[in-house]
Amino acid sequence: MKCVVIGSGSWGTALAQVLCDNKVHVTLWGKNKNEVEDVELHHQNSRFFPGVVLHPNLHATTDLTIVKDADVIVLSVPTIAVEEMCRKIDTLLEKSVIIVNTAKGFHPETNERMSEVIRHAMTHLSSVVSLIGPSHAEEVVLRMLTTICAVSQNKEDAICIQKLFSNDYLRVYRGHDEIGSEIGVALKNAIAVASGVLSGVGYGDNTKAALITRGLTEMIRYGVAMGGKQETFMGLTGIGDLIVTCTSKHSRNFQAGYEIGIHNSADYFWKNNKKTVEGVRTAKVVHEVAQKRGIEMPIINEIYKVLYEGKKPKDSAQELMLRDLKEEM
Ligand SMILES: NC(=O)C1=CN([C@@H]2O[C@H](COP(=O)(O)OP(=O)(O)OC[C@H]3O[C@@H](n4cnc5c(N)ncnc54)[C@H](OP(=O)(O)O)[C@@H]3O)[C@@H](O)[C@H]2O)C=CC1
Ligand SMILES: O=C(CO)COP(=O)(O)O
């Protein structure tokens, strides 16, 4: 089995190392020459994991033609780059491959989920498996115990990817609700931005518990309206990923929100952010779709207003607290 991991950022590097640990033939592809040389020559990716020594057998390259005879290609680039990467890879392939999607979000223009984007962009495709769940790269690269889910419409390929990645520190479950799972992991990023905002403003643990619980309600409402199964949101790609992203110091979505909360404004974030913060774009997509379809998403609407309409976070928090009083669900 020959694997190529596309994207030498934090998640691509961590996943490529998992495959090395599992003695799978794997090469990491990156567009950034410095990053690739760092991995190939020094066994480190110091931009993302300062001080961490990577597996000695992990090789990296900037030559994309290595995909041509791959059996499995793992895509670990941000959502905005997924379609473009798929089209480039497709022109180089000599046979059909399993694509493992790891990006969490929607296409910025068509609003499609990542599996849909990949299916539309590629012809040399056996199937798409999304490998998603509560998994910060910073912990996986240190081999800390983690669980994720291999989600696919194709049961055989889900099993293949589950076995390929599972080991004594990474336990991979299988799932088949592609819609519910991909919506869960996308939406939790936007809720995590809100969690960071509330912490930055100075609110405490009661507020975070409220945000996670009511955020999950919105994820379910939206996901079920789009065709996902309610029970999926009780699993790793729902509540699991929501908890880790809303509470972890590693989360870039939480960190972005925290800065916005501290400044009581999104201006500083827009001027200075250079990190991958998927929840910001997701908030826009979900806000727009929910408005069109009449899906009630109060937290998403407020985070959208903070990010795109200059609303002050403290005013948004008050708006959420003083809405019409409701039944819980
Ligand atoms: N990090 C994590 O813990 C996890 C991340 N994910 C998801 O994985 C996806 C990838 O994120 P992550 O690895 O964290 O992001 P990073 O920002 O750590 O890395 C992204 C990598 O993709 C590269 N890249 C950016 N744009 C392009 C492009 N147009 N073509 C090719 N390469 C590109 C970047 O290169 P450069 O910087 O040089 O532009 C960088 O090497 C995201 O959707 C994220 O939500 C999922 C689970 C865990
Ligand atoms: O998806 C992730 C953890 O499961 C990574 O979250 P961030 O993108 O917020 O860092």
XYZ file of C-alpha atoms and ligand atoms in Angstrom:
387
model
C 0.000 0.000 0.000
C 1.560 3.305 -1.086
C 0.313 6.448 0.669
C 0.932 10.122 0.045
C -0.059 12.820 2.530
C -0.753 16.176 0.869
C -0.005 19.194 3.089
C 3.069 19.548 5.285
C 1.206 21.639 7.868
C 0.426 20.469 11.370
C -2.205 17.837 10.624
C -0.531 16.406 7.510
C 2.767 16.000 9.356
C 1.144 14.346 12.379
C -0.859 11.919 10.212
C 2.147 11.036 8.062
C 4.022 10.173 11.245
C 1.136 7.891 12.338
C 1.530 6.003 9.057
C 5.304 5.742 9.609
C 4.659 4.336 13.090
C 2.316 1.803 11.443
C 5.094 0.828 8.976
C 3.099 2.033 5.981
C 4.993 3.289 2.911
C 4.263 7.039 3.089
C 5.621 10.302 1.667
C 4.609 13.770 2.827
C 4.080 16.381 0.099
C 4.282 20.102 0.832
C 4.409 23.257 -1.264
C 6.622 25.064 1.204
C 10.286 24.202 0.428
C 11.562 25.192 3.895
C 8.966 23.078 5.673
C 9.698 20.067 3.445
C 13.467 20.379 3.922
C 12.977 20.674 7.654
C 11.177 17.303 7.684
C 13.397 15.567 5.117
C 16.793 16.758 6.396
C 16.251 17.496 10.087
C 13.309 15.174 11.041
C 11.325 18.074 12.423
C 8.630 20.542 11.415
C 9.740 23.408 13.584
C 7.161 25.866 12.239
C 4.338 23.852 13.792
C 6.033 21.570 16.353
C 9.087 23.322 17.799
C 11.369 20.876 19.593
C 9.587 17.715 18.398
C 11.703 15.042 16.703
C 9.729 13.260 13.989
C 9.918 9.606 12.953
C 13.278 9.011 11.205
C 11.574 7.246 8.254
C 9.280 10.163 7.455
C 10.200 11.512 4.016
C 8.929 14.733 2.464
C 9.021 16.243 -1.021
C 7.737 19.202 -3.052
C 7.359 16.978 -6.138
C 3.641 16.330 -6.658
C 4.225 13.622 -9.286
C 4.795 11.151 -6.417
C 0.994 10.789 -6.283
C 0.889 9.086 -9.677
C 0.932 5.452 -8.454
C -0.433 6.002 -4.943
C -3.164 3.763 -3.506
C -4.264 6.199 -0.803
C -3.929 9.993 -0.821
C -4.539 11.863 2.425
C -5.579 15.492 1.914
C -4.441 17.723 4.785
C -4.730 21.194 3.328
C -7.213 23.865 4.424
C -10.729 23.713 2.906
C -10.040 26.622 0.528
C -7.241 24.582 -1.125
C -9.018 21.197 -1.387
C -10.671 21.641 -4.795
C -7.523 23.053 -6.431
C -5.334 20.260 -4.978
C -7.773 17.568 -6.150
C -7.773 18.917 -9.699
C -3.951 19.034 -9.774
C -3.623 15.507 -8.367
C -6.243 14.106 -10.738
C -4.220 15.125 -13.810
C -1.217 13.133 -12.477
C -2.950 9.906 -11.449
C -2.471 6.669 -13.376
C -5.201 4.758 -11.505
C -8.082 5.372 -9.108
C -7.254 6.139 -5.487
C -8.915 6.323 -2.106
C -8.906 9.946 -1.002
C -8.800 10.490 2.744
C -10.209 13.903 3.530
C -9.152 15.555 6.782
C -10.279 19.143 6.163
C -13.137 20.495 8.272
C -15.389 23.007 6.589
C -17.280 23.830 3.399
C -16.344 24.999 -0.091
C -16.185 28.811 0.152
C -18.386 29.435 -2.909
C -20.560 26.378 -3.510
C -21.019 25.590 0.225
C -20.481 21.886 -0.560
C -19.129 19.502 2.054
C -15.552 18.296 1.508
C -16.525 14.809 0.227
C -18.811 16.431 -2.336
C -16.049 18.820 -3.439
C -13.622 15.911 -3.899
C -16.126 13.789 -5.856
C -16.848 16.711 -8.202
C -13.161 17.571 -8.734
C -11.758 14.080 -9.403
C -12.235 11.343 -11.981
C -9.573 8.857 -10.723
C -11.475 8.183 -7.528
C -12.363 4.863 -5.831
C -13.979 6.512 -2.827
C -13.700 9.303 -0.276
C -13.146 8.561 3.400
C -13.230 11.451 5.868
C -10.856 10.889 8.782
C -12.249 13.275 11.355
C -12.856 13.708 15.072
C -11.357 15.253 18.229
C -7.660 15.269 17.344
C -5.274 18.151 17.842
C -2.138 17.569 15.767
C 0.033 18.872 18.623
C -1.046 15.867 20.736
C -1.106 13.228 17.976
C 2.467 14.129 17.019
C 3.429 13.344 20.645
C 1.518 10.041 20.402
C -1.052 11.014 23.039
C -4.114 8.736 23.141
C -6.655 9.931 20.577
C -9.837 8.618 18.909
C -11.174 9.602 15.497
C -13.624 8.271 12.933
C -13.218 7.010 9.348
C -16.471 8.095 7.720
C -17.448 6.894 4.264
C -20.349 5.782 2.096
C -18.014 2.916 1.065
C -17.878 0.415 3.957
C -14.896 -1.576 2.639
C -12.727 1.495 2.181
C -13.737 2.834 5.604
C -12.465 -0.450 7.099
C -9.252 -0.202 5.051
C -8.533 3.335 6.323
C -9.534 2.390 9.872
C -6.934 -0.411 9.857
C -4.287 1.698 8.134
C -4.309 4.429 10.796
C -5.186 2.497 13.993
C -2.481 1.757 16.544
C -1.874 1.854 20.293
C -2.271 5.631 20.563
C -4.729 6.328 17.726
C -7.996 4.392 17.811
C -10.069 4.793 14.664
C -13.804 4.082 14.670
C -15.953 3.752 11.526
C -18.993 5.775 10.548
C -21.238 6.004 7.511
C -23.265 9.183 8.044
C -21.152 11.369 5.768
C -23.549 14.334 5.949
C -23.926 14.394 9.747
C -20.229 13.801 10.387
C -18.883 16.382 7.960
C -21.395 18.993 9.115
C -20.528 18.242 12.759
C -16.775 18.767 12.370
C -17.278 21.904 10.273
C -19.788 23.581 12.547
C -17.925 22.867 15.774
C -15.166 25.197 14.549
C -17.548 28.158 14.395
C -18.904 27.322 17.855
C -15.274 27.088 19.090
C -14.657 30.650 17.866
C -17.658 31.695 19.980
C -16.257 29.756 22.957
C -12.973 31.646 22.651
C -14.797 34.971 22.349
C -16.745 34.360 25.574
C -13.564 33.357 27.442
C -11.731 36.392 26.083
C -14.547 38.661 27.250
C -14.039 37.157 30.715
C -16.948 34.760 31.201
C -16.370 31.461 33.030
C -17.122 27.753 33.028
C -20.920 28.097 33.309
C -20.843 30.128 30.113
C -18.667 27.550 28.338
C -20.985 24.688 29.352
C -23.965 26.692 28.105
C -22.213 27.471 24.819
C -21.215 23.842 24.206
C -24.697 22.541 25.011
C -26.634 25.142 23.026
C -24.014 24.982 20.250
C -24.611 21.246 19.960
C -28.348 21.932 19.651
C -27.627 24.226 16.694
C -25.297 21.651 15.102
C -28.038 19.011 15.349
C -30.744 21.362 14.053
C -28.646 22.329 11.044
C -27.238 18.838 10.378
C -30.614 17.106 10.522
C -32.131 19.754 8.206
C -29.357 18.982 5.706
C -29.979 15.201 5.872
C -27.638 14.085 8.685
C -28.635 11.701 11.480
C -29.237 13.125 14.960
C -27.318 10.277 16.691
C -24.139 11.111 14.742
C -23.881 14.361 16.722
C -23.549 12.342 19.958
C -20.309 10.786 18.650
C -16.716 11.729 17.925
C -17.538 13.959 14.955
C -20.199 15.791 16.964
C -19.953 16.358 20.705
C -16.414 14.857 20.775
C -14.870 17.336 18.396
C -17.007 20.164 19.805
C -15.668 19.574 23.342
C -12.006 19.417 22.343
C -12.147 22.499 20.144
C -14.191 24.616 22.572
C -11.901 23.814 25.512
C -8.370 23.199 24.215
C -5.487 25.649 24.310
C -4.345 24.083 21.015
C -7.443 25.137 19.079
C -6.763 27.926 16.603
C -10.495 28.583 16.401
C -10.665 29.036 20.169
C -7.488 31.181 20.137
C -8.881 33.416 17.373
C -12.111 33.883 19.317
C -10.181 34.583 22.516
C -8.336 37.493 20.863
C -11.603 38.850 19.505
C -13.103 38.641 23.007
C -10.145 40.366 24.636
C -10.296 43.230 22.127
C -14.135 43.221 22.188
C -13.864 43.437 18.384
C -12.913 41.259 15.384
C -10.777 44.035 13.774
C -7.481 42.888 15.294
C -8.096 39.311 14.139
C -8.824 40.367 10.534
C -5.706 42.539 10.396
C -3.269 40.073 11.956
C -4.366 36.461 11.583
C -2.080 34.161 9.553
C -3.290 30.818 10.908
C -5.802 28.311 9.543
C -9.035 29.287 11.309
C -11.707 27.306 9.459
C -14.598 28.342 11.739
C -14.543 31.903 10.462
C -15.561 30.918 6.927
C -17.884 28.203 8.206
C -19.799 30.771 10.281
C -20.500 32.745 7.077
C -21.590 29.720 5.017
C -23.829 28.343 7.764
C -25.326 31.747 8.597
C -26.264 32.313 4.946
C -27.684 28.829 4.357
C -29.603 28.880 7.665
C -31.136 32.277 6.834
C -32.288 31.029 3.424
C -33.748 27.818 4.824
C -35.233 29.286 7.990
C -33.100 27.223 10.418
C -32.866 28.826 13.868
C -29.132 29.336 14.660
C -28.842 32.133 17.272
C -25.200 31.475 18.285
C -24.025 31.191 14.678
C -25.898 34.389 13.796
C -24.233 36.317 16.609
C -20.738 35.033 15.800
C -21.388 35.982 12.162
C -22.335 39.518 13.253
C -19.195 39.816 15.420
C -16.964 38.592 12.577
C -18.550 40.311 9.574
C -20.714 43.184 10.810
C -18.520 44.715 13.511
C -20.869 43.841 16.373
C -19.252 43.989 19.805
C -18.903 40.538 21.448
C -20.372 41.764 24.742
C -23.486 43.028 22.920
C -23.822 39.673 21.162
C -23.601 37.777 24.438
C -26.331 40.016 25.897
C -28.504 39.526 22.820
C -28.272 35.736 23.262
C -29.155 35.950 26.970
C -32.138 38.276 26.488
C -33.829 36.518 23.542
C -37.436 35.273 23.959
C -37.532 32.633 26.700
C -37.827 29.077 25.299
C -38.323 25.361 25.995
C -34.901 23.668 26.204
C -34.811 21.800 22.849
N -4.214 20.895 13.025
C -5.063 20.040 13.574
O -4.941 19.684 14.748
C -6.182 19.491 12.762
C -6.564 20.058 11.574
N -7.602 19.562 10.872
C -8.005 20.150 9.605
O -6.978 19.878 8.657
C -6.998 20.870 7.627
C -5.573 21.304 7.383
O -5.199 22.117 8.479
P -3.840 22.131 9.264
O -2.865 21.097 8.872
O -4.216 22.216 10.674
O -3.380 23.549 8.757
P -1.942 24.199 8.834
O -2.182 25.648 8.749
O -1.210 23.642 9.986
O -1.251 23.672 7.507
C -1.833 23.811 6.260
C -0.813 23.388 5.223
O -1.442 23.448 3.937
C -0.644 24.295 3.121
N -1.464 24.982 2.145
C -2.205 26.089 2.323
N -2.797 26.444 1.170
C -2.384 25.539 0.243
C -2.627 25.386 -1.130
N -3.411 26.242 -1.796
N -2.052 24.345 -1.767
C -1.267 23.483 -1.108
N -0.970 23.579 0.210
C -1.547 24.602 0.871
C 0.048 25.248 4.051
O 1.212 25.779 3.450
P 1.593 27.342 3.639
O 1.386 27.657 5.078
O 3.000 27.398 3.194
O 0.631 28.098 2.773
C 0.394 24.317 5.222
O 1.536 23.567 4.961
C -7.939 21.972 8.125
O -9.181 21.878 7.468
C -8.122 21.664 9.610
O -9.391 22.058 10.098
C -8.281 18.474 11.310
C -7.940 17.859 12.475
C -6.866 18.316 13.297
O -10.039 20.109 14.402
C -9.243 20.241 15.283
C -9.213 19.338 16.458
O -10.080 18.255 16.306
C -8.273 21.368 15.231
O -8.911 22.492 15.709
P -8.359 23.955 15.345
O -8.428 24.048 13.829
O -9.291 24.886 16.037
O -6.963 24.050 15.845
